[in-house]
CSV table of C-alpha atoms in Angstrom, one decimal:
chain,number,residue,atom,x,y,z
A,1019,UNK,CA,45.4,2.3,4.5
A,1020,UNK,CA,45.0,2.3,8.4
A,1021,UNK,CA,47.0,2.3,11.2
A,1022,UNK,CA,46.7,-0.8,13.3
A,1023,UNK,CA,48.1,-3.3,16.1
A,1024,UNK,CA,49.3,-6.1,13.9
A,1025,UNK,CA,49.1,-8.3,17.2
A,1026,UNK,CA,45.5,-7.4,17.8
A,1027,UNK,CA,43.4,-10.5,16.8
A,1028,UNK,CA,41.4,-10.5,13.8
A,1029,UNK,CA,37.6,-9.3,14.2
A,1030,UNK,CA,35.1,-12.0,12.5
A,1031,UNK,CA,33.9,-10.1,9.4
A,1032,UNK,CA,30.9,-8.3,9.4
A,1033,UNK,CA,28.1,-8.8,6.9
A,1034,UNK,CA,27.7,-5.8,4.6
A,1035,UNK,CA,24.4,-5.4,3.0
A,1036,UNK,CA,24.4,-6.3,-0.7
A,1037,UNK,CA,20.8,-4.7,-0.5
A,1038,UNK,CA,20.0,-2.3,-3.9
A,1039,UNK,CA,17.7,0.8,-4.6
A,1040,UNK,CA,15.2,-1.6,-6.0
A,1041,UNK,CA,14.7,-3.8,-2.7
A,1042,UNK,CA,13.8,-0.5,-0.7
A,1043,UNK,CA,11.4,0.2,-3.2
A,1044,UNK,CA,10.3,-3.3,-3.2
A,1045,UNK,CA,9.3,-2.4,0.3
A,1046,UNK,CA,6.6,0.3,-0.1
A,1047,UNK,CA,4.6,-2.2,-2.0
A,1048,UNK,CA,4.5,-0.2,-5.5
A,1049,UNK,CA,1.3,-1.9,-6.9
A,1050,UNK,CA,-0.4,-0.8,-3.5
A,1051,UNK,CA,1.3,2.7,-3.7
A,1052,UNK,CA,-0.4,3.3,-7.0
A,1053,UNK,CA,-3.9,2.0,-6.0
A,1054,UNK,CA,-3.8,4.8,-2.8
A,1055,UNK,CA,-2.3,7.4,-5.4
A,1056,UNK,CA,-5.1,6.8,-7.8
A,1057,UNK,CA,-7.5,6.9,-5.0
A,1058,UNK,CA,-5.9,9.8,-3.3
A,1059,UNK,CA,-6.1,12.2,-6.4
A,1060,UNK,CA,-9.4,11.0,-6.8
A,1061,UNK,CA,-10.6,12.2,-3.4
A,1062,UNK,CA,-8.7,15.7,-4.3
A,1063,UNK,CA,-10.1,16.3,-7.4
A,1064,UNK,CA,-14.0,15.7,-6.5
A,1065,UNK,CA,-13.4,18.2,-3.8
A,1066,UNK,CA,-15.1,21.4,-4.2
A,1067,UNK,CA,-11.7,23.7,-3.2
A,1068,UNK,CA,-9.0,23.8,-6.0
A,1069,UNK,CA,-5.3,23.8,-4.7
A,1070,UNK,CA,-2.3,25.2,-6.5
A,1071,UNK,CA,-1.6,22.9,-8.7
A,1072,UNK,CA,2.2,22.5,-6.9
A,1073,UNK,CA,0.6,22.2,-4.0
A,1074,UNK,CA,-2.0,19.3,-5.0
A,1075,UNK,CA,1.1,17.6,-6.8
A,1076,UNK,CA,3.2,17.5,-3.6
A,1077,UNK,CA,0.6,16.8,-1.4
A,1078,UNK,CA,-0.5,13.2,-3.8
A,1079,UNK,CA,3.6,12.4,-3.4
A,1080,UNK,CA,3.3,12.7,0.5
A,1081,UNK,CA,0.2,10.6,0.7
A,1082,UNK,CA,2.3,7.7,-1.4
A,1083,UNK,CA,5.0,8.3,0.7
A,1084,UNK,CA,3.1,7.7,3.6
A,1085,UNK,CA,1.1,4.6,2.2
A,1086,UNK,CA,4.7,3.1,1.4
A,1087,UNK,CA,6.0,3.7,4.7
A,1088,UNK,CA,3.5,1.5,6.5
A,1089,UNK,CA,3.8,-0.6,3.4
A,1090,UNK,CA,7.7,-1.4,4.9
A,1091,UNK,CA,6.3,-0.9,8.2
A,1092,UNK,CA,4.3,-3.9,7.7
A,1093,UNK,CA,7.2,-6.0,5.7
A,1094,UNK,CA,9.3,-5.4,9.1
A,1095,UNK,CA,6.5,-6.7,11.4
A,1096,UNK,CA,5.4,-9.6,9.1
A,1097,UNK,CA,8.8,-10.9,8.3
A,1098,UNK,CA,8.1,-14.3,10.0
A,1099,UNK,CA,4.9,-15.4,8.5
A,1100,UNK,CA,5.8,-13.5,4.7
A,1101,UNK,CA,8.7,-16.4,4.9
A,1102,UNK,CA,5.9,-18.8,5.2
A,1103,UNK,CA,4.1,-18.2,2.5
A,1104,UNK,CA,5.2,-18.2,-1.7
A,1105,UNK,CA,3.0,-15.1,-2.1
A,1106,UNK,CA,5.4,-13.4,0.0
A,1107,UNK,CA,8.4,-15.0,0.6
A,1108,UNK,CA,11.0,-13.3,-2.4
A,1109,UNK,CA,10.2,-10.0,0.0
A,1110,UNK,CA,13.1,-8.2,0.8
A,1111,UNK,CA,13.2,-9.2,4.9
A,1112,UNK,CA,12.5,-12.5,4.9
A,1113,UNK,CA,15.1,-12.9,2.0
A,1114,UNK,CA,17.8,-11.2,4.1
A,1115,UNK,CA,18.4,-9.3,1.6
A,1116,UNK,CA,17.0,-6.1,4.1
A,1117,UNK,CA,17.2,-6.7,8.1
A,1118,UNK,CA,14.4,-5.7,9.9
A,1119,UNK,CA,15.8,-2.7,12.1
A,1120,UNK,CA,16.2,-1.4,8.4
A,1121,UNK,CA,13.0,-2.0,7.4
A,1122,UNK,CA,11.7,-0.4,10.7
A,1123,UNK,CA,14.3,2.6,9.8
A,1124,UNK,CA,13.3,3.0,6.9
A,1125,UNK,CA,9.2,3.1,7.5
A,1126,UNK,CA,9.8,5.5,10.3
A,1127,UNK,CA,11.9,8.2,8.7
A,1128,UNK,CA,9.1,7.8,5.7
A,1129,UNK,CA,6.0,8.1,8.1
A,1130,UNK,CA,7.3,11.4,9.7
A,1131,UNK,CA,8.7,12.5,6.3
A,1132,UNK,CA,5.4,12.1,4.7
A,1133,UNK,CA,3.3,13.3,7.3
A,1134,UNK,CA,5.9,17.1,7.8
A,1135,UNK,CA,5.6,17.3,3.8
A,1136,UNK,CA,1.7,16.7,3.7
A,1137,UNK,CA,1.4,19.3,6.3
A,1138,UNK,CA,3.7,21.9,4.8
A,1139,UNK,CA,1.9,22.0,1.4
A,1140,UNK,CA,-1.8,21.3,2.6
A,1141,UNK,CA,-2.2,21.5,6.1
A,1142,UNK,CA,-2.7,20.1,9.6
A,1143,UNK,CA,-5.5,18.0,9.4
A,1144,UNK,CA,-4.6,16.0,6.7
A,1145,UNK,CA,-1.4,15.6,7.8
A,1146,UNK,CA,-2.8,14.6,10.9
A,1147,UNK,CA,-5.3,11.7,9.3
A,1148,UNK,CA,-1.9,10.6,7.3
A,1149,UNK,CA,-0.5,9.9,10.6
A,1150,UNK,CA,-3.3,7.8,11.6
A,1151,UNK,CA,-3.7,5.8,8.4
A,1152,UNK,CA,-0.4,4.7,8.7
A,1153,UNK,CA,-0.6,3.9,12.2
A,1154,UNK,CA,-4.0,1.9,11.8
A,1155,UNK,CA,-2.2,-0.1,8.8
A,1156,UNK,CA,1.0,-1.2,10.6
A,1157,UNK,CA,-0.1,-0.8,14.5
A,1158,UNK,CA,-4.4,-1.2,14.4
A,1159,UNK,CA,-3.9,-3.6,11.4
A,1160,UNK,CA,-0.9,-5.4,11.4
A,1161,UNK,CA,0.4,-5.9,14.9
A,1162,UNK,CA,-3.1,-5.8,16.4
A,1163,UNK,CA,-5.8,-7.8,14.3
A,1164,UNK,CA,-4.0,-9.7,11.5
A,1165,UNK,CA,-2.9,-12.3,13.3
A,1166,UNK,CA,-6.0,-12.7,16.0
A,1167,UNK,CA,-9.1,-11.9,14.1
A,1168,UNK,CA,-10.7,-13.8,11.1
A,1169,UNK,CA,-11.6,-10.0,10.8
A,1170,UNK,CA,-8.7,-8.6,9.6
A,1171,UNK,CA,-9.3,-7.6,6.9
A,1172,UNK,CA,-12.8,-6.2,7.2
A,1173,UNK,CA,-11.7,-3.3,10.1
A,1174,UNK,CA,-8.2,-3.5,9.0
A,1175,UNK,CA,-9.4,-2.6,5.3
A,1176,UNK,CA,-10.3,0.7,6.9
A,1177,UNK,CA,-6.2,1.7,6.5
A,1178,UNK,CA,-6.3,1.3,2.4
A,1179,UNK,CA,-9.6,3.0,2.2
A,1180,UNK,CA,-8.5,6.5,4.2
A,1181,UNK,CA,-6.5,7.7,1.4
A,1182,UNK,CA,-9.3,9.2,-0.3
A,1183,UNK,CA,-10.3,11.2,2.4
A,1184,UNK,CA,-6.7,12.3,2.9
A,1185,UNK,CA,-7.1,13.7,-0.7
A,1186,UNK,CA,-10.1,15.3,-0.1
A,1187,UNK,CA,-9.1,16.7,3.4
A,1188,UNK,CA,-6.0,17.9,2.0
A,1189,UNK,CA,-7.6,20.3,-0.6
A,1190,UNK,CA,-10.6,21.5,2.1
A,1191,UNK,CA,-9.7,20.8,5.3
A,1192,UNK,CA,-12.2,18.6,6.5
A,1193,UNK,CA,-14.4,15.5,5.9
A,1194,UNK,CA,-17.4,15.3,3.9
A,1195,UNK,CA,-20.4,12.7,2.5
A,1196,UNK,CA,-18.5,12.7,-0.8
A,1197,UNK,CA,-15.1,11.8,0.6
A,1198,UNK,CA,-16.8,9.2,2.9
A,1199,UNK,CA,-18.6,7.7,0.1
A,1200,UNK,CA,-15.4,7.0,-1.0
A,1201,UNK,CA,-14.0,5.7,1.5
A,1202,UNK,CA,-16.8,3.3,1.7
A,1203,UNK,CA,-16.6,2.2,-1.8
A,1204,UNK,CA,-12.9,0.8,-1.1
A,1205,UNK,CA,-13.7,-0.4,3.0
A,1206,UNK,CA,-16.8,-2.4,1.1
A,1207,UNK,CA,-14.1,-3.6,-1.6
A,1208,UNK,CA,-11.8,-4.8,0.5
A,1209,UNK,CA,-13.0,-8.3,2.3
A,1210,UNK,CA,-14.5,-9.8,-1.1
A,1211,UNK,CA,-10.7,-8.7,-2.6
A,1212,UNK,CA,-9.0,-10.4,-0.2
A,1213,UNK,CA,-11.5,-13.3,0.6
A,1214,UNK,CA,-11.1,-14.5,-3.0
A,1215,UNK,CA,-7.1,-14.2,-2.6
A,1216,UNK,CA,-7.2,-16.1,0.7
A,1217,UNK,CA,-9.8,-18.8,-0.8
A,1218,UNK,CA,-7.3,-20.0,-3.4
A,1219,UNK,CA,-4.4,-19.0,-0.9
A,1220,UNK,CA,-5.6,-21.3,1.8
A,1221,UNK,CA,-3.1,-23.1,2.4
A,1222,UNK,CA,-0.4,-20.6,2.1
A,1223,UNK,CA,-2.4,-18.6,5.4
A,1224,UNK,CA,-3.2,-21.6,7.2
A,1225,UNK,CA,0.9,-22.8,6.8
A,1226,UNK,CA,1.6,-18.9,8.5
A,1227,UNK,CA,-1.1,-19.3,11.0
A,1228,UNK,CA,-2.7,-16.7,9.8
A,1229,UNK,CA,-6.6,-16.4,10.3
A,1230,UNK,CA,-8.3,-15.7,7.4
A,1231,UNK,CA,-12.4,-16.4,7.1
A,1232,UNK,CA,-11.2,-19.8,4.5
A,1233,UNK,CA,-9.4,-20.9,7.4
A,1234,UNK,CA,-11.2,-20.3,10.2
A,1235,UNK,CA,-14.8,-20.0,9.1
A,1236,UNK,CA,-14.6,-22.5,6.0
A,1237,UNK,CA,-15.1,-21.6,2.6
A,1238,UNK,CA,-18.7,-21.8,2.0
A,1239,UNK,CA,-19.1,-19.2,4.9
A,1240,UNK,CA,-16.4,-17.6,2.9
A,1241,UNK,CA,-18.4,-17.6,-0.3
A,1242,UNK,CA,-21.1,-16.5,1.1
A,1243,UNK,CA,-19.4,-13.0,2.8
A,1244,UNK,CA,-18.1,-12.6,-0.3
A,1245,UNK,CA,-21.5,-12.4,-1.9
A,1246,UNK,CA,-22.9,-10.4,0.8
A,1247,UNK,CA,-20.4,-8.1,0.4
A,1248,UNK,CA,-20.5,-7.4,-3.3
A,1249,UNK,CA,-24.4,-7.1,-3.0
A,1250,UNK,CA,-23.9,-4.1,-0.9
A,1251,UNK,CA,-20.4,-2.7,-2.5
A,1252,UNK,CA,-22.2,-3.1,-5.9
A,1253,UNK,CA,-25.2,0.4,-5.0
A,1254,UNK,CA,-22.5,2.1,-3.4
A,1255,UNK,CA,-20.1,2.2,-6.3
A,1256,UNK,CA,-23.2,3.9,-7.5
A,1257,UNK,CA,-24.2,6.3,-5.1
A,1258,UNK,CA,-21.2,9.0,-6.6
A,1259,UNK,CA,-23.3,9.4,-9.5
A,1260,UNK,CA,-27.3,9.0,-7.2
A,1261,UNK,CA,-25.6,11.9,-4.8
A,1262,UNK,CA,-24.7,14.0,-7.9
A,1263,UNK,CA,-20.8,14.6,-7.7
A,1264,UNK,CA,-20.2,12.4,-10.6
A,1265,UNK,CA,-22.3,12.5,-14.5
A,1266,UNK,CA,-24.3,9.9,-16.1
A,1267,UNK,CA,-21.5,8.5,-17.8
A,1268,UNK,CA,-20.0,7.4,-14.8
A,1269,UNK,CA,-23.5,5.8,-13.6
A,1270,UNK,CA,-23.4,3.5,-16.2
A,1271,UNK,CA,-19.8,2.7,-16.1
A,1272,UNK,CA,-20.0,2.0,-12.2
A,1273,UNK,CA,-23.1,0.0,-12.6
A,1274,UNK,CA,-21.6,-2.0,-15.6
A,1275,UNK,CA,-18.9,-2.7,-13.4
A,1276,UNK,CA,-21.2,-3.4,-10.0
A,1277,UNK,CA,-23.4,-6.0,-11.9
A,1278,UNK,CA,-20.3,-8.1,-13.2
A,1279,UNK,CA,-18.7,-8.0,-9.9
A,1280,UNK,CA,-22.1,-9.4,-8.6
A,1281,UNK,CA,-21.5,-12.0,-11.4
A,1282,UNK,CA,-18.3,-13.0,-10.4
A,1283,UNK,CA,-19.1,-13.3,-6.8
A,1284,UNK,CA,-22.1,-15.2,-7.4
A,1285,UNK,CA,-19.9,-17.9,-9.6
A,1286,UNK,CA,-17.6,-18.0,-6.3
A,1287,UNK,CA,-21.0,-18.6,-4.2
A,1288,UNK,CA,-21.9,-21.7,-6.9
A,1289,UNK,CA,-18.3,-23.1,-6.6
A,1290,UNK,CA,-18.4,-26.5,-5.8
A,1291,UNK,CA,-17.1,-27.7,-2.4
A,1292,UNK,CA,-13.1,-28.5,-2.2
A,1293,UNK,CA,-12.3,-27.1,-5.8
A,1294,UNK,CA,-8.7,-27.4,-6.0
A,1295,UNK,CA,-7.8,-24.8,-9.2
A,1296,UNK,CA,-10.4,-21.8,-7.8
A,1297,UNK,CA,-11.0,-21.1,-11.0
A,1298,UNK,CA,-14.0,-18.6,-10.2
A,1299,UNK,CA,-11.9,-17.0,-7.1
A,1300,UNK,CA,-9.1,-16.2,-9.1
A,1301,UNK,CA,-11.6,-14.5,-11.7
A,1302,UNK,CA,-13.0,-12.2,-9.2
A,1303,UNK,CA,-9.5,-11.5,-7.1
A,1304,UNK,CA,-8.2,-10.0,-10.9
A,1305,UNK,CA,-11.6,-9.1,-12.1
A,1306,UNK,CA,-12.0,-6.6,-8.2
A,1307,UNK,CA,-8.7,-5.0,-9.5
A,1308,UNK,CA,-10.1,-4.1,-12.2
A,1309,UNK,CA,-13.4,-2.7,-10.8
A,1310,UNK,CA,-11.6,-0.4,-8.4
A,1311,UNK,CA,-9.3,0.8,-11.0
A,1312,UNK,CA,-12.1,1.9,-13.1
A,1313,UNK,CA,-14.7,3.4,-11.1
A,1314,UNK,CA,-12.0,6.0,-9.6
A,1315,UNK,CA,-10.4,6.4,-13.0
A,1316,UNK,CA,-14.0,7.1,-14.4
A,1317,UNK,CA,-14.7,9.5,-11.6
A,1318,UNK,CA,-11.1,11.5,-12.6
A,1319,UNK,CA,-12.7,11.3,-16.2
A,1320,UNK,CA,-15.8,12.8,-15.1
A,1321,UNK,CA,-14.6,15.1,-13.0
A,1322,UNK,CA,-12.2,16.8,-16.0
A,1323,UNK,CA,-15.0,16.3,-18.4
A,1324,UNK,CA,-16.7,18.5,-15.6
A,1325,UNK,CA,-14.2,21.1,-15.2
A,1326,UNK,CA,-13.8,21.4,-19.4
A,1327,UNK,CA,-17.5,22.0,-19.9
A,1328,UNK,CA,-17.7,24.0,-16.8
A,1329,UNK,CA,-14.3,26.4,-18.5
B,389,UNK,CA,54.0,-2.6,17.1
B,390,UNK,CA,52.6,-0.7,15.2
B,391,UNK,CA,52.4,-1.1,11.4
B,392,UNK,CA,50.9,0.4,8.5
B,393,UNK,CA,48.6,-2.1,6.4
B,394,UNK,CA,45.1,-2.6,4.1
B,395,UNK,CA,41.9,-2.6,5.8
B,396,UNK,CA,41.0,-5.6,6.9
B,397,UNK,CA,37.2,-5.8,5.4
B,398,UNK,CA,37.7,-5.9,1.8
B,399,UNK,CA,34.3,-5.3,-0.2
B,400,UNK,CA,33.6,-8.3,-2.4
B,401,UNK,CA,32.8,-6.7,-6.0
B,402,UNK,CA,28.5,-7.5,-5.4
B,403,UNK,CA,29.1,-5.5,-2.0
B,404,UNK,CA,31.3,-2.4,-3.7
B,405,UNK,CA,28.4,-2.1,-6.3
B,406,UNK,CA,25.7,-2.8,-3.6
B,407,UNK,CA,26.8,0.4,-1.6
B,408,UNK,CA,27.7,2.5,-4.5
B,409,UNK,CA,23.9,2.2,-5.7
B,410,UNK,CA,22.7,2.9,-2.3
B,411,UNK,CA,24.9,5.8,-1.9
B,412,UNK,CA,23.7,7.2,-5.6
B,413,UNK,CA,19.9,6.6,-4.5
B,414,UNK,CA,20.6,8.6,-1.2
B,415,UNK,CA,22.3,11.3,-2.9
B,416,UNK,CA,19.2,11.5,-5.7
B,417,UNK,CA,16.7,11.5,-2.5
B,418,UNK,CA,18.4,14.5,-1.0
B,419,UNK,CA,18.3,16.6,-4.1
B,420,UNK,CA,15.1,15.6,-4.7
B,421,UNK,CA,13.7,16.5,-1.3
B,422,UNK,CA,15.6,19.9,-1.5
B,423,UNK,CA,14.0,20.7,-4.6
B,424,UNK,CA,10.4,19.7,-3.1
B,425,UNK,CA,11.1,21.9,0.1
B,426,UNK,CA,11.7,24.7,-2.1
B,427,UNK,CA,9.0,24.2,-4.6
B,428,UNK,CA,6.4,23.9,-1.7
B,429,UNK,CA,7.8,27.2,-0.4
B,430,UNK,CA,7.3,28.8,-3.7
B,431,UNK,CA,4.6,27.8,-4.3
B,432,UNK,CA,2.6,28.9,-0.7
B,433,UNK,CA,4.7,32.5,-1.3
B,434,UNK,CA,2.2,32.8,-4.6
B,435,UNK,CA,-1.0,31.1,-3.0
């Protein structure tokens, strides 16, 4: 109960938000979030500097923080064209069922949260390259090149392949040839990923305006990228194992997985002109899943088979 | 004149449940990030 002026009129009602736990969740892109925690603790455990085990925990829970702050950074920017397109459309923003300035809020307090808690319990530097990573993913990536470049996602891939390197810089301090080995295994990942996606997504990118290599290029040249790309991401997802921070086991695991990536990409590069089902694209968009997912999971294998023999 | 009477927004049932979620979710957050402050202290006090 309130005191008021009965004579005073009648504001219009103001919409409250019926938005739920689950929708702000929805915005730090989960399945991503996983894919950079993976990656993350991948890059901490191949590092030669063990962390309190606290520490390390914290430290993997910052990076995802981080990862799903530019995540809803990027829903807030990309409101307009997510509507656009069926991929993207149910997305909290464009649904209403989160405004923007929320969204924007929301990814803010989460990129400075992520960044104070990543410095607290490693240190400076890697808070420092968290920063960055989220500000090449929503500022470099999203605002700047996703919308002008059929290149996107080649420099813009750079943002999902950092986290590694956060996760090694957070247990050492610093960079290394392992680390960036890691980082190019995902930057090398990332175009024939999302090429395959966009190839039997045409339409849905070309309706947004969106400029992705199908559109703007065609999709032979597509297919081709694609298979250029795998032929050089195929070695590297070898060269953990050729520079010795990762066992024989994972050599033949990685190049098991490299030479039936190669296979799927060359049945894109066969694919008829104008296929309508994608058939072969769709194969290698789940099948890269899959490849990433198991050479880090194999190189967390290795490195605890490693650390059990070695007591 | 002034009277005494109900507010004038009144939540629709979706909305009361809407914000009390929200409100649980924040509260869980805070605890959590109290916790993780404190853990992150303990745990540099024994590195």
């Amino acid at each position: 109960m309130t005191l008021v002026d009965a004579q005073a009129p009648i504001a219009p009602r103001e919409a409250i938000s019926l938005s739920e736990p689950r929708d702000f969740i929805e915005l730090l892109k989960p399945r991503v979030m996983s894919l950079v925690i993976l990656t993350a603790v991948t890059g901490l455990v191949v590092a030669p500097v063990h962390m309190h085990p606290m520490l390390a925990a914290i430290s993997i829970l910052a990076i995802a923080i981080g990862a799903g702050a530019a995540g809803a950074l990027n829903m807030w920017y990309d409101a307009d064209i997510d509507a656009m397109m069926t991929r993207t459309a149910r997305r909290p923003v464009p649904t209403g069922r989160v405004t923007g300035e929320t969204a924007l809020a929301f990814g803010l307090a989460l990129s400075l949260l992520s960044v104070c808690l990543l410095g607290l319990a490693s240190n400076w530097f890697a808070a420092g390259f968290l920063a960055f990573t989220i500000f090449f993913y929503a500022v470099i990536y999203t605002i700047g090149l996703k919308r002008f470049t059929p290149q996107n996602i080649v420099i813009g891939g750079a943002a999902g392949a950092f986290p590694p390197m956060v996760g090694y810089a957070a247990a050492t301090g610093g960079l290394s040839v392992e680390s960036t080995i890691l980082f190019l295994i995902i930057f090398l990942w990332t175009p024939p990923h999302f090429w395959a996606l966009a190839l039997f997504k045409l339409r849905d990118y070309g309706s947004a305006g969106v400029p992705m290599l199908p559109n703007v290029a065609g999709e032979r040249a597509t297919r081709i990228q694609i298979f250029a790309y795998s032929l050089v991401l195929a070695p590297i997802g070898v060269a953990p194992f050729l520079f010795g921070y990762a066992g024989p086991a994972y050599g033949v695991v990685s190049t098991l997985l490299g030479l039936n990536f190669l296979r799927h990409a060359f049945v894109v590069l066969k694919m008829a002109d104008g296929d309508e089902k994608m058939i072969p694209a769709k194969k290698l968009f789940g099948f890269s899943i899959l490849y990433l997912f198991g050479l880090f999971a194999m190189l967390l294998v290795d490195a605890a088979i490693t650390m059990t023999i070695g007591g | 004149m002034i009277v005494e009477r109900e507010d004038r927004i009144r939540l629709t049932e979706s909305e009361k449940r809407a914000q009390r979620n929200r409100s649980i979710a924040i509260g869980v957050v805070l605890v959590a990030l109290v916790v993780i402050f404190y853990l992150v202290t303990v745990a540099k006090m024994a590195s």
